[in-house]
Amino acid sequence: MDYTVYEGTQAVGQLTIQPDGLYYVIECKLNGGEPLRRLYGIHGLQSIYLGIPNRNGELHCRISKKRLPTPQRVIASVAAPGQWLPWSGDSFGVFLYDAFLKHEGDSVYLAVNETESEQLPQWRNLGQRETVVGRPMVYIPMDPNGQPPQIETENGGERNEEREVTEQTQRIDHSEIHTTKSGIAIDPLLLADLPADYDYGSAESEEADRDHL
C-alpha cells in the first residue's frame, strides 16, 4: 500500500506499508530539508502514531496489525502523541486538513482551527474553545460514529404544539359545525335556510331536514 504523506494540504513525502505475517512493515521517506515530524495513520476517527523519521526524513519500522487498522491516509505533524492526536479527514461533508481528536470513554472530541470551524455550522452552534497543543481551537463532542450530540429540546414541545392545534381545530368545529343527536352534520351555511321551529335533536327534525334539503 502506497501513501502520499500530507502535512495540512502539502504533500511532504511517501510511505509504503507491506504486510508481513502479524505485522506491517513501514517504509517512509519525507522530503529533504523538512523539519522533524511524527507520522500518524488515520482510520476513521482513529489516529495511530507510526513513529518519527530520522533527520534524513526516513522511517523503517514494524507495527502489529492489531494496533494499526489499514490507514485511509497518512499525515505528518510536529505534534507529539498525547491526549490530543493530529487528525485529518471528512467531517460533516467538509474535509479537514488541520484537526485534532481525543477519545474519552464513549465520546470523541474533534478540534479544528477557527478558520476551518467557519465551514461547519455544527461548530457555530456546539463548538467550545480550548487551547489544543498550544493553539487556540474550537472543538465539539461526537459519538463513536462521528455524529454530534442531539440538541436537547423540551420533550413536550411538539406534543404541546400538536395539542394546541387540535384544541384550536376543536374550537372551530364546535363553533361552526352543528350535529344532530344521531351525528348528522349540518353545514353552517345551510342553517339560515332552516325553518325557525327546526328541532336539532329529534328524529322528526332530522326527517324534516332531509325533506327541506
CSV table of C-alpha atoms in Angstrom, one decimal:
chain,number,residue,atom,x,y,z
A,1,MET,CA,0.0,0.0,0.0
A,2,ASP,CA,1.4,3.3,-1.1
A,3,TYR,CA,0.6,6.6,0.5
A,4,THR,CA,1.4,10.3,-0.1
A,5,VAL,CA,2.2,11.8,3.3
A,6,TYR,CA,0.4,15.1,3.9
A,7,GLU,CA,1.0,17.9,6.4
A,8,GLY,CA,-2.1,20.1,6.1
A,9,THR,CA,-2.7,20.4,2.4
A,10,GLN,CA,1.0,20.0,1.5
A,11,ALA,CA,2.5,16.7,0.3
A,12,VAL,CA,5.7,16.1,2.3
A,13,GLY,CA,6.7,12.6,1.4
A,14,GLN,CA,5.9,9.0,0.5
A,15,LEU,CA,5.2,6.0,2.7
A,16,THR,CA,4.6,2.3,2.0
A,17,ILE,CA,3.0,-0.4,4.1
A,18,GLN,CA,3.6,-4.1,3.4
A,19,PRO,CA,2.1,-7.0,5.3
A,20,ASP,CA,4.5,-9.4,7.0
A,21,GLY,CA,2.7,-12.1,8.9
A,22,LEU,CA,1.1,-10.4,12.0
A,23,TYR,CA,2.9,-7.2,11.3
A,24,TYR,CA,3.1,-4.3,8.8
A,25,VAL,CA,6.5,-3.2,7.6
A,26,ILE,CA,6.5,0.6,7.2
A,27,GLU,CA,9.0,2.4,5.0
A,28,CYS,CA,8.8,6.2,4.7
A,29,LYS,CA,10.8,9.0,3.2
A,30,LEU,CA,10.0,12.6,3.8
A,31,ASN,CA,11.2,15.4,1.5
A,32,GLY,CA,14.7,16.5,2.3
A,33,GLY,CA,15.2,19.7,4.3
A,34,GLU,CA,11.9,19.3,6.2
A,35,PRO,CA,11.9,19.7,10.0
A,36,LEU,CA,11.4,16.6,12.1
A,37,ARG,CA,7.8,15.4,12.0
A,38,ARG,CA,5.9,12.5,13.5
A,39,LEU,CA,3.7,10.2,11.4
A,40,TYR,CA,0.1,9.2,12.0
A,41,GLY,CA,-2.1,6.7,10.3
A,42,ILE,CA,-5.7,7.8,10.0
A,43,HIS,CA,-8.5,5.3,10.1
A,44,GLY,CA,-12.0,6.7,10.6
A,45,LEU,CA,-11.9,8.6,13.9
A,46,GLN,CA,-8.6,7.0,14.9
A,47,SER,CA,-5.2,8.5,14.7
A,48,ILE,CA,-2.4,5.9,15.2
A,49,TYR,CA,1.1,7.0,15.9
A,50,LEU,CA,3.5,5.4,13.5
A,51,GLY,CA,6.8,6.8,14.6
A,52,ILE,CA,9.2,9.6,14.0
A,53,PRO,CA,11.5,9.7,10.9
A,54,ASN,CA,15.2,10.3,11.5
A,55,ARG,CA,17.0,13.5,10.5
A,56,ASN,CA,17.1,12.3,6.9
A,57,GLY,CA,13.4,12.0,6.9
A,58,GLU,CA,13.5,8.2,6.8
A,59,LEU,CA,11.4,5.8,8.9
A,60,HIS,CA,11.7,2.0,9.0
A,61,CYS,CA,9.6,0.1,11.5
A,62,ARG,CA,7.2,-2.8,12.1
A,63,ILE,CA,3.8,-2.4,13.7
A,64,SER,CA,1.3,-5.1,14.8
A,65,LYS,CA,-1.7,-5.4,12.5
A,66,LYS,CA,-3.9,-5.4,15.7
A,67,ARG,CA,-2.6,-2.0,16.6
A,68,LEU,CA,-2.9,-0.5,13.1
A,69,PRO,CA,-6.1,-0.8,11.1
A,70,THR,CA,-5.5,-0.2,7.4
A,71,PRO,CA,-4.9,3.5,7.2
A,72,GLN,CA,-7.1,5.6,4.9
A,73,ARG,CA,-4.4,8.3,4.8
A,74,VAL,CA,-1.1,9.2,6.5
A,75,ILE,CA,-0.3,12.6,7.9
A,76,ALA,CA,2.8,14.3,9.3
A,77,SER,CA,2.8,16.6,12.3
A,78,VAL,CA,5.2,18.2,14.7
A,79,ALA,CA,2.8,17.4,17.5
A,80,ALA,CA,3.8,14.6,19.8
A,81,PRO,CA,1.3,11.9,20.7
A,82,GLY,CA,-0.7,12.8,23.8
A,83,GLN,CA,-4.3,13.3,24.9
A,84,TRP,CA,-5.0,15.1,21.6
A,85,LEU,CA,-3.8,13.5,18.4
A,86,PRO,CA,-3.4,15.1,14.9
A,87,TRP,CA,-6.2,14.1,12.6
A,88,SER,CA,-7.3,14.8,9.0
A,89,GLY,CA,-10.4,13.6,7.2
A,90,ASP,CA,-14.0,14.2,6.2
A,91,SER,CA,-16.4,15.5,8.9
A,92,PHE,CA,-20.0,16.6,8.1
A,93,GLY,CA,-19.2,16.8,4.4
A,94,VAL,CA,-16.1,19.0,4.8
A,95,PHE,CA,-12.6,17.7,4.5
A,96,LEU,CA,-10.5,18.9,7.4
A,97,TYR,CA,-6.7,19.2,7.0
A,98,ASP,CA,-5.7,20.6,10.4
A,99,ALA,CA,-7.6,18.9,13.2
A,100,PHE,CA,-7.0,17.1,16.4
A,101,LEU,CA,-9.1,14.5,18.2
A,102,LYS,CA,-9.1,12.7,21.6
A,103,HIS,CA,-11.2,9.8,23.0
A,104,GLU,CA,-12.7,9.9,26.4
A,105,GLY,CA,-15.0,7.0,27.3
A,106,ASP,CA,-17.6,6.6,24.6
A,107,SER,CA,-17.1,10.2,23.4
A,108,VAL,CA,-14.8,11.6,20.7
A,109,TYR,CA,-13.8,15.2,20.7
A,110,LEU,CA,-12.8,16.8,17.4
A,111,ALA,CA,-11.0,20.1,17.4
A,112,VAL,CA,-10.4,22.4,14.4
A,113,ASN,CA,-8.8,25.7,13.9
A,114,GLU,CA,-11.1,28.7,13.8
A,115,THR,CA,-10.8,29.1,10.0
A,116,GLU,CA,-12.0,25.6,9.4
A,117,SER,CA,-14.7,25.8,12.0
A,118,GLU,CA,-16.3,28.6,10.0
A,119,GLN,CA,-17.1,26.0,7.3
A,120,LEU,CA,-19.1,23.9,9.7
A,121,PRO,CA,-22.4,25.2,11.1
A,122,GLN,CA,-22.2,22.5,13.8
A,123,TRP,CA,-19.2,24.2,15.3
A,124,ARG,CA,-21.0,27.5,15.4
A,125,ASN,CA,-23.8,26.0,17.5
A,126,LEU,CA,-22.0,23.5,19.6
A,127,GLY,CA,-18.3,24.5,19.5
A,128,GLN,CA,-16.3,25.3,22.6
A,129,ARG,CA,-12.9,27.0,22.6
A,130,GLU,CA,-9.8,25.4,24.1
A,131,THR,CA,-6.1,25.6,23.7
A,132,VAL,CA,-5.0,22.3,21.9
A,133,VAL,CA,-1.3,21.5,21.6
A,134,GLY,CA,-0.6,25.2,22.3
A,135,ARG,CA,-3.0,26.5,19.7
A,136,PRO,CA,-6.5,28.1,20.0
A,137,MET,CA,-9.1,25.7,18.6
A,138,VAL,CA,-12.8,25.0,18.5
A,139,TYR,CA,-14.0,21.6,19.5
A,140,ILE,CA,-17.2,19.6,19.7
A,141,PRO,CA,-18.0,16.2,21.3
A,142,MET,CA,-19.2,13.4,19.0
A,143,ASP,CA,-20.4,9.8,19.4
A,144,PRO,CA,-18.1,7.0,18.1
A,145,ASN,CA,-19.9,7.2,14.7
A,146,GLY,CA,-18.8,10.8,14.3
A,147,GLN,CA,-22.2,12.3,14.9
A,148,PRO,CA,-22.7,15.4,17.0
A,149,PRO,CA,-24.9,15.2,20.1
A,150,GLN,CA,-28.6,15.8,19.6
A,151,ILE,CA,-29.7,19.3,20.7
A,152,GLU,CA,-32.0,18.7,23.6
A,153,THR,CA,-35.5,20.2,23.4
A,154,GLU,CA,-38.4,20.1,25.8
A,155,ASN,CA,-40.0,16.7,25.4
A,156,GLY,CA,-43.4,18.1,25.5
A,157,GLY,CA,-42.7,20.8,22.9
A,158,GLU,CA,-44.1,19.0,19.9
A,159,ARG,CA,-46.8,17.4,21.8
A,160,ASN,CA,-48.0,20.7,23.2
A,161,GLU,CA,-47.9,22.2,19.7
A,162,GLU,CA,-49.9,19.4,18.4
A,163,ARG,CA,-52.4,19.6,21.3
A,164,GLU,CA,-52.7,23.4,20.7
A,165,VAL,CA,-53.5,22.8,17.0
A,166,THR,CA,-56.0,20.1,18.0
A,167,GLU,CA,-57.7,22.2,20.5
A,168,GLN,CA,-57.9,25.1,18.1
A,169,THR,CA,-59.5,22.8,15.5
A,170,GLN,CA,-62.0,21.5,18.0
A,171,ARG,CA,-62.9,25.1,18.9
A,172,ILE,CA,-63.5,25.8,15.2
A,173,ASP,CA,-65.5,22.6,14.9
A,174,HIS,CA,-67.7,23.4,17.9
A,175,SER,CA,-68.4,26.9,16.8
A,176,GLU,CA,-69.1,26.3,13.2
A,177,ILE,CA,-70.3,22.7,12.8
A,178,HIS,CA,-73.7,21.6,14.2
A,179,THR,CA,-74.6,18.0,14.6
A,180,THR,CA,-77.9,16.3,15.4
A,181,LYS,CA,-78.2,13.7,18.1
A,182,SER,CA,-77.8,11.0,15.6
A,183,GLY,CA,-74.5,12.5,14.5
A,184,ILE,CA,-75.6,14.0,11.1
A,185,ALA,CA,-73.5,17.1,10.4
A,186,ILE,CA,-75.2,20.3,9.2
A,187,ASP,CA,-73.2,22.8,7.2
A,188,PRO,CA,-73.4,26.2,8.9
A,189,LEU,CA,-74.2,27.8,5.6
A,190,LEU,CA,-77.5,25.9,5.5
A,191,LEU,CA,-78.6,27.0,9.0
A,192,ALA,CA,-80.1,30.2,7.7
A,193,ASP,CA,-82.4,28.2,5.3
A,194,LEU,CA,-83.8,26.0,8.1
A,195,PRO,CA,-87.3,26.7,9.4
A,196,ALA,CA,-87.5,28.8,12.6
A,197,ASP,CA,-89.0,25.9,14.6
A,198,TYR,CA,-86.3,23.4,13.5
A,199,ASP,CA,-85.5,21.0,16.3
A,200,TYR,CA,-81.8,19.9,16.2
A,201,GLY,CA,-82.3,16.9,18.4
A,202,SER,CA,-85.4,15.0,17.4
A,203,ALA,CA,-85.9,12.3,14.8
A,204,GLU,CA,-88.8,14.3,13.3
A,205,SER,CA,-86.4,17.3,12.8
A,206,GLU,CA,-84.0,15.1,11.0
A,207,GLU,CA,-86.7,13.9,8.7
A,208,ALA,CA,-87.8,17.5,8.2
A,209,ASP,CA,-84.2,18.4,7.5
A,210,ARG,CA,-84.0,15.8,4.8
A,211,ASP,CA,-87.3,16.9,3.3
A,212,HIS,CA,-86.1,20.5,3.4
A,213,LEU,CA,-82.9,19.8,1.6
